[in-house]
Amino acid sequence: QVQPVESGGGLVQPGGSLRLSCDVVGSLSGIYDMNWYRQAPGKERGVVATITAGGVTSYTESVKGRFTISRDKLKNTMHLQMDSLKPEDTAVYYCKIRTWSAPSGWNEYWGQGTQVTVSS
């Protein structure tokens, strides 16, 4: 059974930094991409950053230049370095991993989320 587990959330002042981690418990193969999503109260969950198996990264516009996604392939761990945090970054952050393999096809694995609160 594959289970992503997030850590690193917490309370930080505006302008501060946090580093989120996503550790994968269980055996995982056929990774297509790894993603960070977030969901603020009363809002829909949306993608924040993505890193493909080939290392290509992409970010939602509001975090470009402030957040950096990275991956340790040997450890199957993903990170999100968040700098210059703003109150509007407050949300629950989720890790999602997409895999593809034959014959099962596509699979998605979600973590339980970690709370990030940016407030003075």
XYZ file of C-alpha atoms in Angstrom:
120
model
C 0.000 0.000 0.000
C 1.428 3.352 -1.071
C 0.843 6.351 1.187
C 2.361 9.817 0.829
C 2.952 11.533 4.179
C 3.373 15.305 4.399
C 5.298 17.150 7.101
C 6.790 20.563 7.779
C 3.694 22.711 8.083
C 3.161 25.215 10.856
C 2.650 28.838 11.800
C 4.957 31.436 10.276
C 4.966 35.217 10.055
C 4.511 37.004 6.729
C 7.810 37.066 4.866
C 8.985 33.896 6.548
C 9.844 30.485 5.124
C 8.762 26.874 5.507
C 9.949 23.658 3.908
C 7.349 20.966 3.320
C 8.263 17.343 2.746
C 6.341 14.451 1.220
C 7.682 11.010 2.110
C 6.296 7.984 0.328
C 5.558 4.962 2.492
C 5.458 1.727 0.538
C 6.874 0.579 -2.751
C 6.304 2.976 -5.616
C 7.190 2.646 -9.291
C 6.148 4.183 -12.552
C 6.061 7.746 -11.207
C 4.699 10.144 -13.820
C 4.746 13.292 -11.716
C 4.607 14.566 -8.132
C 2.501 17.538 -7.126
C 1.721 19.913 -4.317
C -1.862 21.095 -3.972
C -3.425 23.428 -1.432
C -6.888 24.164 -0.168
C -7.833 27.263 1.785
C -11.052 27.434 3.830
C -14.049 27.866 1.566
C -12.001 27.424 -1.602
C -11.400 24.583 -4.013
C -8.223 22.540 -3.915
C -5.765 23.681 -6.567
C -2.332 22.738 -7.812
C 0.608 24.739 -6.496
C 3.614 23.054 -8.097
C 4.486 20.004 -10.162
C 7.680 18.101 -10.867
C 7.721 15.458 -13.586
C 9.695 12.238 -13.597
C 12.146 13.994 -15.871
C 12.602 16.872 -13.446
C 10.567 19.510 -15.273
C 8.895 21.885 -12.846
C 5.879 24.167 -13.094
C 4.147 26.534 -10.669
C 0.889 28.328 -10.305
C 1.350 32.018 -11.071
C 0.846 33.267 -7.519
C 3.856 31.342 -6.142
C 6.353 31.764 -8.987
C 9.656 33.104 -7.715
C 8.764 32.297 -4.088
C 8.251 28.509 -4.003
C 10.612 25.788 -5.216
C 9.637 22.158 -5.751
C 12.294 19.447 -5.665
C 12.553 15.697 -5.538
C 15.010 13.147 -4.121
C 14.622 10.191 -6.480
C 16.632 7.791 -4.327
C 14.423 8.395 -1.300
C 11.136 8.969 -3.175
C 10.801 12.211 -1.267
C 9.490 15.537 -2.514
C 9.935 18.978 -0.999
C 8.368 22.391 -1.337
C 10.550 25.285 -0.214
C 8.285 28.231 0.487
C 9.862 31.673 0.884
C 8.416 35.167 1.233
C 5.204 33.666 2.553
C 2.026 35.728 2.457
C -1.204 35.428 4.450
C -2.941 34.259 1.279
C -0.663 31.204 1.248
C -2.523 29.941 4.310
C -4.036 26.560 3.440
C -3.790 22.829 3.923
C -1.059 21.570 1.605
C -1.396 18.129 0.030
C 1.019 15.862 -1.788
C -0.266 13.982 -4.839
C 1.664 11.392 -6.802
C 0.582 10.105 -10.189
C 1.882 6.828 -11.568
C 1.407 4.833 -14.711
C 2.229 1.200 -15.281
C 0.955 -1.638 -17.381
C -1.514 -3.236 -17.088
C -3.079 -1.235 -14.191
C -2.785 2.117 -15.954
C -3.049 5.418 -14.063
C -3.076 5.702 -10.267
C -3.179 8.692 -7.921
C -2.008 8.756 -4.319
C -2.916 11.604 -1.956
C -1.476 12.473 1.428
C -3.529 13.617 4.414
C -2.286 17.203 4.240
C -0.299 19.563 6.420
C -1.553 22.937 7.667
C 0.358 26.086 6.744
C -0.703 29.285 8.479
C 0.866 32.643 7.627
C -0.059 35.247 10.205
C 1.464 37.897 12.400
